[in-house]
Tab-separated table of C-alpha atoms in Angstrom:
chain	number	residue	atom	x	y	z
A	1	MET	CA	14.359	-12.736	71.661
A	2	ILE	CA	11.703	-14.042	69.342
A	3	THR	CA	8.150	-12.456	69.555
A	4	ILE	CA	5.164	-14.487	68.334
A	5	SER	CA	2.192	-12.359	67.155
A	6	SER	CA	-1.058	-13.056	65.294
A	7	SER	CA	-0.661	-12.883	61.584
A	8	SER	CA	-2.744	-10.556	59.437
A	9	SER	CA	-4.839	-13.529	58.373
A	10	ASN	CA	-5.668	-14.266	62.014
A	11	LEU	CA	-6.733	-10.670	62.611
A	12	LYS	CA	-8.913	-10.733	59.515
A	13	LEU	CA	-10.577	-13.960	60.611
A	14	GLN	CA	-11.180	-12.579	64.090
A	15	ASN	CA	-12.815	-9.464	62.599
A	16	GLN	CA	-15.041	-11.676	60.476
A	17	MET	CA	-16.004	-13.700	63.549
A	18	THR	CA	-16.955	-10.457	65.327
A	19	THR	CA	-19.099	-9.445	62.333
A	20	PHE	CA	-20.862	-12.801	62.168
A	21	ALA	CA	-21.415	-12.804	65.951
A	22	LYS	CA	-22.995	-9.345	65.695
A	23	ARG	CA	-25.264	-10.506	62.874
A	24	LYS	CA	-26.348	-13.511	64.925
A	25	GLN	CA	-27.124	-11.258	67.868
A	26	GLU	CA	-29.158	-8.873	65.684
A	27	SER	CA	-31.164	-11.785	64.252
A	28	MET	CA	-31.826	-13.150	67.734
A	29	GLU	CA	-33.015	-9.747	68.951
A	30	ARG	CA	-35.289	-9.282	65.944
A	31	LEU	CA	-36.783	-12.737	66.361
A	32	ALA	CA	-37.324	-12.121	70.078
A	33	SER	CA	-38.872	-8.636	69.738
A	34	GLY	CA	-40.689	-9.160	66.458
A	35	TYR	CA	-39.199	-5.912	65.114
A	36	LYS	CA	-36.393	-5.392	62.651
A	37	ILE	CA	-36.258	-1.638	63.327
A	38	ASP	CA	-36.247	-0.498	66.955
A	39	SER	CA	-34.395	2.805	66.641
A	40	ALA	CA	-33.035	5.294	64.132
A	41	SER	CA	-29.648	3.564	64.308
A	42	ASP	CA	-31.159	0.498	62.617
A	43	ASN	CA	-32.277	2.467	59.550
A	44	ALA	CA	-32.802	6.215	59.925
A	45	GLY	CA	-35.011	6.640	56.841
A	46	SER	CA	-37.280	3.677	57.561
A	47	TYR	CA	-37.448	4.573	61.254
A	48	SER	CA	-38.678	8.084	60.397
A	49	VAL	CA	-41.362	6.685	58.093
A	50	ALA	CA	-42.394	4.193	60.799
A	51	VAL	CA	-42.698	6.968	63.410
A	52	GLU	CA	-44.924	9.007	61.085
A	53	ALA	CA	-47.053	5.927	60.412
A	54	THR	CA	-47.364	5.281	64.159
A	55	LEU	CA	-48.558	8.842	64.760
A	56	GLN	CA	-51.049	8.530	61.925
A	57	LEU	CA	-52.371	5.262	63.366
A	58	ARG	CA	-52.864	6.866	66.783
A	59	GLY	CA	-54.669	9.782	65.161
A	60	LEU	CA	-56.903	7.385	63.251
A	61	GLU	CA	-57.728	5.481	66.437
A	62	VAL	CA	-58.821	8.652	68.250
A	63	ALA	CA	-60.708	9.991	65.230
A	64	ASN	CA	-62.603	6.742	64.778
A	65	GLN	CA	-63.429	6.579	68.476
A	66	ASN	CA	-64.881	10.090	68.186
A	67	ALA	CA	-66.795	9.221	65.029
A	68	THR	CA	-68.149	6.026	66.605
A	69	VAL	CA	-69.290	7.909	69.713
A	70	GLY	CA	-70.930	10.521	67.472
A	71	ARG	CA	-72.722	7.864	65.472
A	72	ASP	CA	-73.962	6.202	68.678
A	73	ILE	CA	-75.230	9.531	70.044
A	74	LEU	CA	-77.115	10.251	66.831
A	75	ASN	CA	-78.592	6.759	66.741
A	76	ILE	CA	-79.909	7.265	70.279
A	77	ALA	CA	-81.231	10.690	69.237
A	78	ASP	CA	-82.992	9.141	66.242
A	79	GLU	CA	-84.752	6.549	68.399
A	80	SER	CA	-86.052	9.171	70.852
A	81	LEU	CA	-86.907	11.615	68.086
A	82	THR	CA	-88.998	8.943	66.409
A	83	LYS	CA	-90.939	8.454	69.658
A	84	ILE	CA	-91.389	12.221	70.115
A	85	THR	CA	-92.715	12.479	66.564
A	86	GLU	CA	-95.153	9.620	67.208
A	87	LEU	CA	-96.408	11.437	70.314
A	88	ALA	CA	-96.887	14.634	68.304
A	89	ASN	CA	-98.813	12.676	65.690
A	90	THR	CA	-101.018	11.171	68.396
A	91	ILE	CA	-101.755	14.613	69.882
A	92	GLN	CA	-102.649	15.845	66.402
A	93	SER	CA	-105.107	12.972	66.084
A	94	LEU	CA	-106.587	13.842	69.478
A	95	SER	CA	-107.058	17.463	68.404
A	96	LYS	CA	-109.041	16.325	65.366
A	97	LYS	CA	-111.270	14.201	67.600
A	98	ALA	CA	-111.698	17.129	69.993
A	99	LEU	CA	-112.910	19.355	67.169
A	100	ASP	CA	-115.979	17.132	66.774
A	101	GLY	CA	-116.349	16.213	70.447
A	102	THR	CA	-118.525	17.387	73.308
A	103	ALA	CA	-117.196	19.602	76.099
A	104	ASP	CA	-116.593	16.564	78.316
A	105	GLU	CA	-114.857	14.701	75.500
A	106	ARG	CA	-112.668	17.702	74.780
A	107	ALA	CA	-111.661	17.954	78.444
A	108	SER	CA	-110.747	14.252	78.507
A	109	LEU	CA	-108.809	14.503	75.234
A	110	GLN	CA	-107.015	17.614	76.472
A	111	GLU	CA	-105.919	15.783	79.626
A	112	GLU	CA	-104.663	12.858	77.534
A	113	ALA	CA	-102.798	15.215	75.194
A	114	ASN	CA	-101.080	16.991	78.103
A	115	GLU	CA	-99.925	13.614	79.473
A	116	LEU	CA	-98.358	12.935	76.086
A	117	ILE	CA	-96.654	16.335	76.250
A	118	LYS	CA	-95.060	15.231	79.544
A	119	GLU	CA	-93.742	12.130	77.795
A	120	MET	CA	-92.260	14.359	75.091
A	121	GLN	CA	-90.616	16.495	77.768
A	122	THR	CA	-89.121	13.405	79.419
A	123	LEU	CA	-87.742	12.104	76.150
A	124	LYS	CA	-86.269	15.501	75.274
A	125	ASN	CA	-84.559	15.993	78.636
A	126	GLU	CA	-83.761	12.452	79.775
A	127	THR	CA	-82.356	10.958	76.574
A	128	LYS	CA	-78.661	10.717	77.446
A	129	TYR	CA	-75.379	9.195	76.364
A	130	ASN	CA	-73.070	8.545	79.335
A	131	ASP	CA	-74.937	11.169	81.389
A	132	VAL	CA	-74.694	13.762	78.595
A	133	GLU	CA	-77.998	15.134	77.308
A	134	VAL	CA	-78.425	14.157	73.661
A	135	PHE	CA	-80.820	16.998	72.774
A	136	ARG	CA	-78.702	19.701	74.423
A	137	SER	CA	-79.109	23.227	73.095
A	138	GLU	CA	-75.447	23.605	72.041
A	139	GLY	CA	-75.445	20.410	70.002
A	140	PHE	CA	-72.149	18.571	69.419
A	141	ILE	CA	-68.898	18.900	67.518
A	142	PHE	CA	-67.380	15.518	66.691
A	143	GLN	CA	-63.653	15.738	65.862
A	144	VAL	CA	-63.312	13.061	63.203
A	145	GLY	CA	-60.144	14.142	61.373
A	146	TYR	CA	-57.137	11.967	62.194
A	147	GLU	CA	-54.617	14.725	61.461
A	148	GLY	CA	-56.025	17.027	64.136
A	149	ASN	CA	-57.177	19.639	61.640
A	150	ALA	CA	-59.397	22.272	63.261
A	151	ASP	CA	-61.749	22.046	60.271
A	152	SER	CA	-62.297	18.332	60.803
A	153	GLY	CA	-65.039	18.790	63.407
A	154	LEU	CA	-68.517	17.693	62.321
A	155	ILE	CA	-70.972	20.236	63.756
A	156	THR	CA	-74.258	18.578	64.691
A	157	ASN	CA	-77.314	20.490	65.882
A	158	THR	CA	-79.333	18.174	68.119
A	159	SER	CA	-81.285	20.954	69.861
A	160	LEU	CA	-85.034	20.631	70.343
A	161	GLU	CA	-85.407	24.069	71.870
A	162	ALA	CA	-88.191	26.419	70.746
A	163	ASP	CA	-85.961	28.329	68.302
A	164	GLN	CA	-85.430	25.062	66.411
A	165	LEU	CA	-89.123	24.114	66.369
A	166	SER	CA	-90.920	27.163	64.977
A	167	GLY	CA	-91.321	28.528	68.500
A	168	PHE	CA	-92.826	25.341	69.952
A	169	ASP	CA	-91.553	25.148	73.547
A	170	ILE	CA	-91.857	21.477	74.522
A	171	ASP	CA	-90.752	22.085	78.109
A	172	ASN	CA	-93.450	24.665	78.855
A	173	TYR	CA	-96.282	23.696	76.531
A	174	THR	CA	-99.873	22.983	77.548
A	175	VAL	CA	-102.562	21.801	75.128
A	176	ASP	CA	-105.840	23.741	75.089
A	177	PHE	CA	-108.932	22.110	73.552
A	178	SER	CA	-111.466	24.490	75.201
A	179	ASP	CA	-113.050	25.813	71.999
A	180	ASP	CA	-112.979	25.387	68.221
A	181	ASP	CA	-110.561	28.255	67.527
A	182	LYS	CA	-108.053	27.011	70.080
A	183	ILE	CA	-108.305	23.450	68.793
A	184	LYS	CA	-107.677	24.637	65.225
A	185	ALA	CA	-104.703	26.666	66.502
A	186	GLU	CA	-103.361	23.511	68.203
A	187	MET	CA	-103.732	21.588	64.942
A	188	GLU	CA	-101.685	24.224	63.110
A	189	LYS	CA	-99.004	24.195	65.809
A	190	PHE	CA	-98.712	20.423	65.740
A	191	ASP	CA	-98.636	20.405	61.944
A	192	ALA	CA	-95.643	22.739	62.124
A	193	LEU	CA	-94.075	20.698	64.940
A	194	GLN	CA	-94.344	17.461	62.981
A	195	GLY	CA	-92.720	19.146	59.986
A	196	ASP	CA	-89.842	20.439	62.122
A	197	LEU	CA	-89.356	17.078	63.822
A	198	ASN	CA	-89.261	15.315	60.446
A	199	LYS	CA	-86.628	17.792	59.202
A	200	LYS	CA	-84.585	17.193	62.344
A	201	THR	CA	-84.845	13.427	61.843
A	202	VAL	CA	-83.576	13.728	58.270
A	203	GLU	CA	-80.768	16.073	59.367
A	204	LEU	CA	-79.549	13.793	62.146
A	205	GLY	CA	-79.901	10.733	59.921
A	206	ALA	CA	-77.684	12.354	57.294
A	207	LYS	CA	-75.075	13.248	59.919
A	208	SER	CA	-75.182	9.709	61.302
A	209	GLN	CA	-74.573	8.310	57.813
A	210	MET	CA	-71.687	10.731	57.333
A	211	LEU	CA	-70.100	9.472	60.553
A	212	GLN	CA	-70.628	5.874	59.470
A	213	ASN	CA	-68.879	6.645	56.179
A	214	VAL	CA	-66.022	8.297	58.082
A	215	VAL	CA	-65.620	5.226	60.300
A	216	GLU	CA	-65.573	2.840	57.335
A	217	THR	CA	-63.152	4.985	55.319
A	218	GLN	CA	-60.757	5.507	58.201
A	219	GLU	CA	-60.844	1.818	59.105
A	220	LYS	CA	-59.613	1.050	55.577
A	221	ILE	CA	-56.900	3.699	55.893
A	222	TYR	CA	-55.901	2.262	59.273
A	223	ILE	CA	-55.508	-1.228	57.833
A	224	GLU	CA	-53.438	0.078	54.914
A	225	VAL	CA	-51.162	2.231	57.090
A	226	SER	CA	-50.794	-0.578	59.628
A	227	GLU	CA	-49.775	-3.038	56.914
A	228	ASN	CA	-47.282	-0.578	55.431
A	229	ARG	CA	-45.784	0.101	58.860
A	230	GLY	CA	-45.609	-3.631	59.516
A	231	ASN	CA	-43.688	-4.169	56.295
A	232	ILE	CA	-41.162	-1.579	57.481
A	233	VAL	CA	-40.666	-2.541	61.127
A	234	ASN	CA	-41.881	-6.109	61.614
A	235	THR	CA	-39.488	-9.018	61.457
A	236	ASP	CA	-39.814	-11.444	58.567
A	237	VAL	CA	-39.353	-14.597	60.643
A	238	ALA	CA	-38.349	-16.819	57.720
A	239	VAL	CA	-35.750	-14.334	56.464
A	240	GLU	CA	-34.384	-13.667	59.940
A	241	LEU	CA	-34.104	-17.376	60.745
A	242	LEU	CA	-32.183	-17.860	57.517
A	243	ASN	CA	-29.897	-14.939	58.411
A	244	TYR	CA	-29.309	-16.408	61.858
A	245	VAL	CA	-28.439	-19.868	60.471
A	246	LYS	CA	-26.118	-18.362	57.841
A	247	SER	CA	-24.355	-16.262	60.468
A	248	GLU	CA	-24.042	-19.304	62.761
A	249	ILE	CA	-22.517	-21.444	60.003
A	250	LEU	CA	-20.155	-18.693	58.866
A	251	TYR	CA	-19.124	-17.971	62.452
A	252	ALA	CA	-18.408	-21.656	63.157
A	253	ALA	CA	-16.494	-22.081	59.904
A	254	THR	CA	-14.434	-18.932	60.493
A	255	GLU	CA	-13.713	-19.961	64.069
A	256	ALA	CA	-12.485	-23.371	62.913
A	257	LEU	CA	-10.339	-21.760	60.225
A	258	ASN	CA	-8.965	-19.285	62.747
A	259	GLN	CA	-8.007	-22.122	65.111
A	260	GLN	CA	-6.290	-23.955	62.294
A	261	THR	CA	-4.385	-20.850	61.260
A	262	TYR	CA	-3.439	-20.125	64.850
A	263	GLY	CA	-2.240	-23.711	65.321
A	264	LEU	CA	-0.149	-23.510	62.167
A	265	ASN	CA	1.411	-20.239	63.232
A	266	THR	CA	2.165	-21.704	66.644
A	267	ALA	CA	3.757	-24.790	65.126
A	268	LEU	CA	5.940	-22.655	62.904
A	269	ALA	CA	6.958	-20.542	65.838
A	270	ILE	CA	7.900	-23.612	67.910
A	271	GLY	CA	9.904	-24.928	64.992
A	272	LEU	CA	11.851	-21.708	64.836
A	273	ILE	CA	12.522	-21.840	68.565
A	274	THR	CA	13.774	-25.444	68.508
A	275	ARG	CA	16.146	-24.590	65.734
């Protein structure tokens, strides 16, 4: 009995066809997904680096969201603080007028000043960001570090309570222009208040600029990390198309050669049988 089996050359060609078919499939998957590395099995080292880059990008996104929110809060605080300072300046001007005014004029100026105090109270207590009081006594801590470091929080004191304003209690203050001594005392208090408000404006402005710098710096880092990650995991379409075409050509050529070899082996086997 004569047994006909594939020759070693046939087996080798079939293995090559399997390899080329696998390469074609990989190229198709990469072109379809847009990624050349989907798992550690593709390239363990590059996959690990890509995972770390992904985590860093997520951290940067959260950190920049926090920094942006912080900057927006401080910008709102600055606008209201500017208005509060203007009101304090106006009351100071009224106190100077009251010092030289008649009793009736002083009473009228006092009433006007106390109305301005109410406006200050409203600004202090009603200035909000998403229903959160901007001038809250505890201030804010903005977590702006993308690596989650506990020391990355930017502590910001937005309080306008009496202990931050030389004892001036905006919420419970009433202007008194009833006599010269009291008017002079009011002038001193509002001098001190204006100084404290100006210091607070400078402080919050500096913190706002710090947050702006953080946002800009981390945006640059994000772009750099994103580009580096893209170079690792993203498919180079031109290269992958070339790989696909090469694999297709090699597969077709190997298949044709395999068929020829198989036909030759078959012919030889038939010849042996007929003999």
